[in-house]
């Protein structure tokens, strides 16, 4: 971990001390960007995404009176995946987003529908948005999973007292349905609703907001068998259902395979914007969320359910963005995002805390734009640690990702442009540790732990190219997007255990989309 | 101060924050102390070659250990339920050299603790007991039956006994039966021992105290092979099959009520028309047998001392234990006392009573269990008779049986494996009367 500290600190000092060339000019507002550049250009996407994560800034970094309607089709193939990943994926994504202002109120909204089909998924019945939770069902049998997710995200901000007192409300709503069609058949329904209310104060060179958030959600999981014989015996290990309750702490469960996970969240946040001059904008956002999950199974007892596990997680995050607009179409952006998660369970089997989870991650991304060129560099550091008390299982992994990219806008003709980019990302694990108990961990759990360890510690290179053809007309525009990713891993660490499946050598992702901007 | 020089401070929480979050609960350390149950053997017979197998019933993983000075230390094992088995086979020559006592065969010592719930670091004692070496052994038990829609349901069950010696034995006066004990894990108003089994010492009329549990077992039914002593010879390496119904179950037959009993999938069941004996309840005074309890006049019926229900239907979920013994004095068997279940409330006058059988009468015994861990019940047999248990992997109505493995073949005669541990001695096959595992 020492090497990571030095790399991160050195990068930070270097970036913070860059002497930027060019004259500073007063910051162009986001409204002055053309619609197609706003929705496609990496630098504006960076600011847009920061505002989506922190809705108090929708009036600052989201283009007014611009909307987009799009559809995207993705295909992914390749078995370089974690144990519970899918070797193949087909995804259709339909979305619409827009922002407008009416009198003194800014409105922003995004609705999306995602339909995906996963091939060769096994070892966990899940919704894929609660991956560190200690309780889940799974089996060795590879299955096909279908998922449908609806998401509605919105932000509203109204300013009072002559623009000095902004009050903002952010809403996130998600509804998901996930199911497999062959034994063991999983059926998962998930729901999540989150509100964030903020009160701020605008001054000429500084704006600040304080926010409070509240949310709740649930996951309802059922596993069943069409063929009764699998509920009467454990002869075929592929079809045996296991319940995981911790980290590598699993036992067989072939009947009454269901649980409900009730989730509650509360949090606070602070948001700060500094405008020391006309060209610089410095955003600093911090947030703390406390999340409580209660896993329970319905039964015939007096209280109608039995408790399995209570899982509590503290999530602290920071979101920093510094952008500087200069003359000669030159721009500089520096973003830093970081998050610390700490989870602990209370297992009703042992009447004590058994599972602990910790994840620290940080990414720095810098982007420098000059005329039709934009270059970017990023470095990300991640450490995660999972430990199970009664089995003694432990996984502790450090990861570094470093990437560089180049974007260029080509003029096709008077009314169309082509935006091309190439990107390279290198990932490796400088330090890692795995401890798995042979007697305490069955084959099902060992497959997950060992395969995940191999995946997370494998070095890899990812090459990405994306191309966007876009019009620039008076009122409405079109764009067509195409992206290809190819990831190839290096050697796996050696293990003294025979796994039924290893992370594959590579993974390929292709995306094709079309969008209408109005 | 320029704002940008504060940027590095944002890194600090993420670089330095790596707390050591130790979970509140830790794995256990368990100490296993091994010794021979017969005190005089300790110090004479070696313990270092005892194989101790520890099976985690949740994860289904097993590990084997060798003791050091009679002790096995299990380090960092998770709380939960375990089966702990210990076994050693001592060749007869080594046994003679160590003890001065001559024996005819190699002797196997077993110790077992089944479904023990380990919740804290502790010590457990394992006492190695020599197994009984029988003449006749239980060879195959087909209790599961065949498919309940397309097979013969339970009608085709059978029980097979084998001559495991090199001399002719006679099946005359061979007794066989099933034991009674705790049949489910829910708590009924009954006295239980610490190991979860019924506490027979609390049965009404019992006067012998704790030996009621250690020196005796309790029969739910009991049958005897008839004969004058030499009527039914069984050659070495041969067996007798006792059928519930000695019929060819692969073809339809006419029941006692005149109606045809059909079979949809003959391949799921077997032909028992050539069985050695059958169990027929038709001659029991006052008892109305099932319409499917046909008396095959070509197959001798066993004699019935104790019975239950309207037919000899073995528990197809695997909750019975099976015993065989021989006794020359029929009156002594008939005079064995019977006791009701050790219920908390006084039993009714019509409550069933279970014949008390001395453990030292038994020739062979097998403990059968349900195929899923959650449904397992306390063992009925002490370790000296059966240190383990066996079960069909596909469960009830599966057409599977449990059968003893072949140990060796000498001069064309098979010797079946008999270490008095059915976990080790038995395997699962598709039911095959008179057949073998290999």
CSV table of N, CA, C and O in Angstrom, one decimal, chain B residues 193-279:
chain,number,residue,atom,x,y,z
B,193,UNK,N,-33.0,-38.1,25.7
B,193,UNK,CA,-31.6,-38.1,26.3
B,193,UNK,C,-30.9,-36.8,25.8
B,193,UNK,O,-31.4,-36.1,25.0
B,194,UNK,N,-29.7,-36.6,26.3
B,194,UNK,CA,-28.9,-35.5,25.9
B,194,UNK,C,-28.5,-35.5,24.4
B,194,UNK,O,-28.5,-34.5,23.8
B,195,UNK,N,-28.4,-36.7,23.9
B,195,UNK,CA,-28.1,-36.9,22.5
B,195,UNK,C,-29.3,-36.7,21.6
B,195,UNK,O,-29.2,-36.9,20.4
B,196,UNK,N,-30.4,-36.4,22.2
B,196,UNK,CA,-31.7,-36.2,21.4
B,196,UNK,C,-32.5,-37.4,21.2
B,196,UNK,O,-33.7,-37.3,20.8
B,197,UNK,N,-32.0,-38.6,21.5
B,197,UNK,CA,-32.7,-39.9,21.3
B,197,UNK,C,-33.7,-40.0,22.5
B,197,UNK,O,-33.6,-39.4,23.5
B,198,UNK,N,-34.7,-40.9,22.2
B,198,UNK,CA,-35.7,-41.1,23.3
B,198,UNK,C,-35.0,-41.7,24.5
B,198,UNK,O,-34.1,-42.5,24.4
B,199,UNK,N,-35.5,-41.3,25.7
B,199,UNK,CA,-34.9,-41.7,27.0
B,199,UNK,C,-35.7,-42.9,27.5
B,199,UNK,O,-36.7,-42.7,28.2
B,200,UNK,N,-35.3,-44.1,27.1
B,200,UNK,CA,-36.1,-45.3,27.5
B,200,UNK,C,-36.1,-45.5,29.0
B,200,UNK,O,-36.9,-46.2,29.5
B,201,UNK,N,-35.1,-45.0,29.6
B,201,UNK,CA,-35.0,-45.2,31.1
B,201,UNK,C,-36.2,-44.6,31.8
B,201,UNK,O,-36.5,-44.9,32.9
B,202,UNK,N,-36.9,-43.7,31.1
B,202,UNK,CA,-38.1,-43.0,31.7
B,202,UNK,C,-39.4,-43.7,31.3
B,202,UNK,O,-40.5,-43.2,31.6
B,203,UNK,N,-39.3,-44.8,30.5
B,203,UNK,CA,-40.6,-45.5,30.1
B,203,UNK,C,-41.3,-46.0,31.3
B,203,UNK,O,-40.7,-46.5,32.3
B,204,UNK,N,-42.6,-46.1,31.2
B,204,UNK,CA,-43.4,-46.6,32.3
B,204,UNK,C,-43.1,-48.1,32.5
B,204,UNK,O,-43.1,-48.9,31.6
B,205,UNK,N,-42.7,-48.4,33.7
B,205,UNK,CA,-42.4,-49.8,34.1
B,205,UNK,C,-40.9,-50.1,34.0
B,205,UNK,O,-40.5,-51.2,34.3
B,206,UNK,N,-40.1,-49.2,33.5
B,206,UNK,CA,-38.6,-49.4,33.3
B,206,UNK,C,-38.0,-49.3,34.7
B,206,UNK,O,-38.2,-48.3,35.4
B,207,UNK,N,-37.2,-50.3,35.0
B,207,UNK,CA,-36.6,-50.3,36.4
B,207,UNK,C,-35.0,-50.4,36.3
B,207,UNK,O,-34.4,-50.4,37.3
B,208,UNK,N,-34.5,-50.5,35.1
B,208,UNK,CA,-33.0,-50.7,35.0
B,208,UNK,C,-32.2,-49.4,34.8
B,208,UNK,O,-31.0,-49.5,34.6
B,209,UNK,N,-32.9,-48.3,34.9
B,209,UNK,CA,-32.1,-47.0,34.8
B,209,UNK,C,-31.5,-46.8,33.5
B,209,UNK,O,-32.0,-47.2,32.4
B,210,UNK,N,-30.3,-46.2,33.5
B,210,UNK,CA,-29.6,-45.7,32.3
B,210,UNK,C,-29.3,-46.9,31.3
B,210,UNK,O,-29.1,-46.7,30.1
B,211,UNK,N,-29.1,-48.1,31.9
B,211,UNK,CA,-28.8,-49.2,31.0
B,211,UNK,C,-29.9,-49.5,30.0
B,211,UNK,O,-29.6,-50.2,29.0
B,212,UNK,N,-31.1,-49.0,30.2
B,212,UNK,CA,-32.2,-49.1,29.3
B,212,UNK,C,-31.8,-48.5,27.9
B,212,UNK,O,-32.2,-48.9,26.9
B,213,UNK,N,-30.9,-47.5,28.0
B,213,UNK,CA,-30.5,-46.8,26.8
B,213,UNK,C,-29.2,-47.3,26.2
B,213,UNK,O,-29.0,-47.3,25.0
B,214,UNK,N,-28.3,-47.8,27.1
B,214,UNK,CA,-27.0,-48.3,26.6
B,214,UNK,C,-26.9,-49.7,26.2
B,214,UNK,O,-26.2,-50.1,25.3
B,215,UNK,N,-27.7,-50.6,26.9
B,215,UNK,CA,-27.6,-52.0,26.7
B,215,UNK,C,-28.7,-52.6,25.9
B,215,UNK,O,-28.7,-53.8,25.6
B,216,UNK,N,-29.7,-51.8,25.5
B,216,UNK,CA,-30.9,-52.3,24.8
B,216,UNK,C,-31.3,-51.4,23.7
B,216,UNK,O,-31.0,-50.2,23.7
B,217,UNK,N,-32.0,-52.0,22.7
B,217,UNK,CA,-32.6,-51.3,21.7
B,217,UNK,C,-34.1,-51.7,21.7
B,217,UNK,O,-34.4,-52.7,22.3
B,218,UNK,N,-34.9,-51.0,20.9
B,218,UNK,CA,-36.4,-51.2,21.0
B,218,UNK,C,-37.0,-51.5,19.6
B,218,UNK,O,-36.8,-50.7,18.7
B,219,UNK,N,-37.7,-52.6,19.5
B,219,UNK,CA,-38.2,-53.0,18.2
B,219,UNK,C,-39.5,-52.6,17.9
B,219,UNK,O,-40.4,-52.7,18.7
B,220,UNK,N,-39.7,-52.0,16.7
B,220,UNK,CA,-41.1,-51.7,16.3
B,220,UNK,C,-41.8,-52.8,15.5
B,220,UNK,O,-43.0,-52.9,15.4
B,221,UNK,N,-41.0,-53.8,15.0
B,221,UNK,CA,-41.5,-55.0,14.5
B,221,UNK,C,-40.5,-56.1,14.6
B,221,UNK,O,-39.3,-55.8,14.7
B,222,UNK,N,-40.9,-57.3,14.5
B,222,UNK,CA,-40.0,-58.4,14.6
B,222,UNK,C,-40.5,-59.6,13.9
B,222,UNK,O,-41.7,-60.0,14.1
B,223,UNK,N,-39.7,-60.2,13.1
B,223,UNK,CA,-40.0,-61.4,12.3
B,223,UNK,C,-39.0,-62.5,12.4
B,223,UNK,O,-37.8,-62.2,12.8
B,224,UNK,N,-39.4,-63.7,12.1
B,224,UNK,CA,-38.4,-64.8,12.2
B,224,UNK,C,-38.6,-65.7,11.0
B,224,UNK,O,-39.7,-66.0,10.5
B,225,UNK,N,-37.4,-66.1,10.5
B,225,UNK,CA,-37.4,-67.1,9.4
B,225,UNK,C,-37.8,-68.5,10.0
B,225,UNK,O,-37.2,-68.9,11.0
B,226,UNK,N,-38.7,-69.1,9.4
B,226,UNK,CA,-39.2,-70.4,10.0
B,226,UNK,C,-38.2,-71.5,9.8
B,226,UNK,O,-37.1,-71.2,9.3
B,227,UNK,N,-38.5,-72.7,10.1
B,227,UNK,CA,-37.7,-73.9,9.8
B,227,UNK,C,-37.3,-74.7,11.0
B,227,UNK,O,-37.6,-74.3,12.2
B,228,UNK,N,-36.8,-75.9,10.8
B,228,UNK,CA,-36.5,-76.8,11.8
B,228,UNK,C,-35.1,-76.8,12.3
B,228,UNK,O,-34.6,-77.6,13.1
B,229,UNK,N,-34.3,-75.8,11.8
B,229,UNK,CA,-32.9,-75.7,12.1
B,229,UNK,C,-32.0,-76.0,10.9
B,229,UNK,O,-30.9,-75.4,10.8
B,230,UNK,N,-32.5,-76.8,10.0
B,230,UNK,CA,-31.7,-77.1,8.8
B,230,UNK,C,-32.5,-76.9,7.5
B,230,UNK,O,-32.1,-77.4,6.5
B,231,UNK,N,-33.6,-76.2,7.7
B,231,UNK,CA,-34.5,-76.1,6.5
B,231,UNK,C,-34.0,-75.2,5.4
B,231,UNK,O,-34.3,-75.4,4.2
B,232,UNK,N,-33.3,-74.2,5.8
B,232,UNK,CA,-33.0,-73.1,4.8
B,232,UNK,C,-31.5,-72.9,4.9
B,232,UNK,O,-31.0,-71.9,5.5
B,233,UNK,N,-30.7,-73.7,4.2
B,233,UNK,CA,-29.2,-73.5,4.2
B,233,UNK,C,-28.9,-72.3,3.3
B,233,UNK,O,-29.5,-72.1,2.3
B,234,UNK,N,-27.9,-71.6,3.7
B,234,UNK,CA,-27.4,-70.5,2.9
B,234,UNK,C,-25.9,-70.7,2.7
B,234,UNK,O,-25.1,-70.7,3.6
B,235,UNK,N,-25.5,-70.9,1.4
B,235,UNK,CA,-24.1,-71.2,1.1
B,235,UNK,C,-23.2,-70.0,1.4
B,235,UNK,O,-23.7,-68.8,1.4
B,236,UNK,N,-21.9,-70.1,1.5
B,236,UNK,CA,-21.0,-69.0,1.7
B,236,UNK,C,-21.1,-68.1,0.4
B,236,UNK,O,-21.2,-68.6,-0.7
B,237,UNK,N,-21.2,-66.8,0.6
B,237,UNK,CA,-21.3,-65.9,-0.5
B,237,UNK,C,-22.7,-65.8,-1.1
B,237,UNK,O,-22.9,-65.3,-2.2
B,238,UNK,N,-23.7,-66.4,-0.4
B,238,UNK,CA,-25.1,-66.3,-0.9
B,238,UNK,C,-25.9,-65.6,0.0
B,238,UNK,O,-25.5,-65.3,1.2
B,239,UNK,N,-27.1,-65.2,-0.4
B,239,UNK,CA,-28.0,-64.4,0.5
B,239,UNK,C,-29.4,-64.9,0.4
B,239,UNK,O,-29.8,-65.7,-0.5
B,240,UNK,N,-30.2,-64.4,1.3
B,240,UNK,CA,-31.7,-64.6,1.3
B,240,UNK,C,-32.3,-63.2,1.1
B,240,UNK,O,-31.8,-62.2,1.7
B,241,UNK,N,-33.4,-63.1,0.3
B,241,UNK,CA,-34.1,-61.9,0.1
B,241,UNK,C,-35.5,-62.0,0.7
B,241,UNK,O,-36.2,-63.0,0.4
B,242,UNK,N,-35.8,-61.1,1.6
B,242,UNK,CA,-37.1,-61.1,2.2
B,242,UNK,C,-37.9,-59.9,1.6
B,242,UNK,O,-37.5,-58.8,1.8
B,243,UNK,N,-39.0,-60.3,0.9
B,243,UNK,CA,-39.7,-59.2,0.2
B,243,UNK,C,-41.0,-58.8,1.0
B,243,UNK,O,-41.5,-59.6,1.7
B,244,UNK,N,-41.3,-57.6,0.8
B,244,UNK,CA,-42.6,-57.1,1.4
B,244,UNK,C,-43.7,-57.9,0.6
B,244,UNK,O,-44.7,-58.4,1.2
B,245,UNK,N,-43.6,-57.9,-0.7
B,245,UNK,CA,-44.5,-58.7,-1.5
B,245,UNK,C,-43.7,-59.4,-2.6
B,245,UNK,O,-43.0,-58.8,-3.4
B,246,UNK,N,-43.7,-60.8,-2.5
B,246,UNK,CA,-42.9,-61.6,-3.4
B,246,UNK,C,-43.6,-61.7,-4.8
B,246,UNK,O,-44.2,-62.8,-5.1
B,247,UNK,N,-43.6,-60.6,-5.5
B,247,UNK,CA,-44.3,-60.6,-6.8
B,247,UNK,C,-43.3,-60.0,-7.9
B,247,UNK,O,-42.3,-59.4,-7.5
B,248,UNK,N,-43.6,-60.3,-9.1
B,248,UNK,CA,-42.9,-59.5,-10.2
B,248,UNK,C,-43.6,-58.2,-10.3
B,248,UNK,O,-44.7,-58.1,-10.9
B,249,UNK,N,-43.0,-57.2,-9.8
B,249,UNK,CA,-43.7,-55.8,-9.7
B,249,UNK,C,-43.6,-55.1,-11.1
B,249,UNK,O,-44.2,-54.1,-11.2
B,250,UNK,N,-42.9,-55.7,-12.0
B,250,UNK,CA,-42.8,-55.1,-13.3
B,250,UNK,C,-44.1,-55.3,-14.2
B,250,UNK,O,-44.2,-54.7,-15.2
B,251,UNK,N,-44.9,-56.2,-13.7
B,251,UNK,CA,-46.1,-56.5,-14.5
B,251,UNK,C,-47.4,-56.3,-13.6
B,251,UNK,O,-47.3,-56.3,-12.4
B,252,UNK,N,-48.5,-56.0,-14.2
B,252,UNK,CA,-49.7,-55.8,-13.4
B,252,UNK,C,-50.1,-57.0,-12.6
B,252,UNK,O,-49.7,-58.1,-13.0
B,253,UNK,N,-50.8,-56.9,-11.5
B,253,UNK,CA,-51.3,-58.0,-10.8
B,253,UNK,C,-52.7,-57.7,-10.2
B,253,UNK,O,-53.1,-56.6,-10.2
B,254,UNK,N,-53.3,-58.8,-9.8
B,254,UNK,CA,-54.7,-58.6,-9.3
B,254,UNK,C,-54.6,-58.5,-7.8
B,254,UNK,O,-54.0,-59.5,-7.1
B,255,UNK,N,-55.1,-57.5,-7.1
B,255,UNK,CA,-55.0,-57.3,-5.7
B,255,UNK,C,-56.0,-58.2,-5.0
B,255,UNK,O,-56.8,-58.9,-5.6
B,256,UNK,N,-56.0,-58.2,-3.6
B,256,UNK,CA,-56.9,-59.0,-2.8
B,256,UNK,C,-58.3,-58.6,-3.1
B,256,UNK,O,-59.2,-59.4,-2.8
B,257,UNK,N,-58.6,-57.4,-3.5
B,257,UNK,CA,-59.9,-56.9,-3.8
B,257,UNK,C,-60.4,-57.2,-5.2
B,257,UNK,O,-61.4,-56.7,-5.6
B,258,UNK,N,-59.6,-57.9,-5.9
B,258,UNK,CA,-60.0,-58.3,-7.3
B,258,UNK,C,-59.7,-57.2,-8.3
B,258,UNK,O,-60.0,-57.4,-9.5
B,259,UNK,N,-59.1,-56.1,-7.9
B,259,UNK,CA,-58.8,-55.1,-8.9
B,259,UNK,C,-57.4,-55.2,-9.4
B,259,UNK,O,-56.5,-55.5,-8.6
B,260,UNK,N,-57.2,-54.8,-10.6
B,260,UNK,CA,-55.8,-54.9,-11.2
B,260,UNK,C,-55.0,-53.7,-10.7
B,260,UNK,O,-55.5,-52.6,-10.6
B,261,UNK,N,-53.8,-54.0,-10.3
B,261,UNK,CA,-52.8,-53.0,-9.9
B,261,UNK,C,-51.8,-52.8,-11.1
B,261,UNK,O,-51.1,-53.8,-11.4
B,262,UNK,N,-51.9,-51.7,-11.7
B,262,UNK,CA,-51.1,-51.5,-12.9
B,262,UNK,C,-49.7,-50.9,-12.6
B,262,UNK,O,-49.5,-50.4,-11.4
B,263,UNK,N,-48.8,-51.0,-13.5
B,263,UNK,CA,-47.5,-50.4,-13.4
B,263,UNK,C,-47.2,-49.6,-14.7
B,263,UNK,O,-47.3,-50.1,-15.8
B,264,UNK,N,-46.9,-48.3,-14.6
B,264,UNK,CA,-46.7,-47.5,-15.8
B,264,UNK,C,-45.3,-47.6,-16.3
B,264,UNK,O,-45.1,-47.6,-17.5
B,265,UNK,N,-44.3,-47.7,-15.4
B,265,UNK,CA,-42.9,-47.7,-15.9
B,265,UNK,C,-42.2,-48.9,-15.2
B,265,UNK,O,-41.6,-48.8,-14.1
B,266,UNK,N,-42.2,-50.1,-15.8
B,266,UNK,CA,-41.7,-51.3,-15.2
B,266,UNK,C,-40.2,-51.2,-14.9
B,266,UNK,O,-39.7,-51.8,-14.0
B,267,UNK,N,-39.5,-50.3,-15.7
B,267,UNK,CA,-38.0,-50.2,-15.5
B,267,UNK,C,-37.7,-49.6,-14.1
B,267,UNK,O,-36.5,-49.6,-13.7
B,268,UNK,N,-38.7,-49.0,-13.5
B,268,UNK,CA,-38.4,-48.3,-12.2
B,268,UNK,C,-38.5,-49.3,-11.1
B,268,UNK,O,-38.1,-49.0,-9.9
B,269,UNK,N,-39.0,-50.5,-11.3
B,269,UNK,CA,-39.2,-51.4,-10.2
B,269,UNK,C,-38.5,-52.8,-10.5
B,269,UNK,O,-37.7,-52.9,-11.4
B,270,UNK,N,-38.8,-53.8,-9.7
B,270,UNK,CA,-38.0,-55.1,-9.8
B,270,UNK,C,-38.9,-56.3,-9.7
B,270,UNK,O,-40.1,-56.2,-9.4
B,271,UNK,N,-38.3,-57.4,-10.0
B,271,UNK,CA,-39.0,-58.7,-10.0
B,271,UNK,C,-38.6,-59.4,-8.7
B,271,UNK,O,-37.5,-59.8,-8.5
B,272,UNK,N,-39.6,-59.5,-7.7
B,272,UNK,CA,-39.3,-60.2,-6.5
B,272,UNK,C,-40.1,-61.6,-6.4
B,272,UNK,O,-40.2,-62.1,-5.3
B,273,UNK,N,-40.5,-62.1,-7.5
B,273,UNK,CA,-41.2,-63.3,-7.5
B,273,UNK,C,-40.3,-64.5,-7.1
B,273,UNK,O,-40.8,-65.6,-6.7
B,274,UNK,N,-39.0,-64.3,-7.2
B,274,UNK,CA,-38.0,-65.3,-6.8
B,274,UNK,C,-37.4,-65.0,-5.4
B,274,UNK,O,-36.4,-65.6,-5.0
B,275,UNK,N,-38.1,-64.2,-4.6
B,275,UNK,CA,-37.6,-63.9,-3.3
B,275,UNK,C,-37.5,-65.1,-2.4
B,275,UNK,O,-38.3,-66.1,-2.7
B,276,UNK,N,-36.7,-65.1,-1.4
B,276,UNK,CA,-36.5,-66.3,-0.5
B,276,UNK,C,-37.7,-66.4,0.4
B,276,UNK,O,-38.2,-67.5,0.7
B,277,UNK,N,-38.1,-65.3,0.9
B,277,UNK,CA,-39.2,-65.2,1.9
B,277,UNK,C,-40.0,-64.0,1.6
B,277,UNK,O,-39.6,-63.0,1.0
B,278,UNK,N,-41.3,-64.0,2.2
B,278,UNK,CA,-42.0,-62.7,2.1
B,278,UNK,C,-42.7,-62.5,3.4
B,278,UNK,O,-42.9,-63.4,4.2
B,279,UNK,N,-43.1,-61.2,3.6
B,279,UNK,CA,-43.9,-60.8,4.8
B,279,UNK,C,-45.3,-60.6,4.4
B,279,UNK,O,-45.6,-59.8,3.5
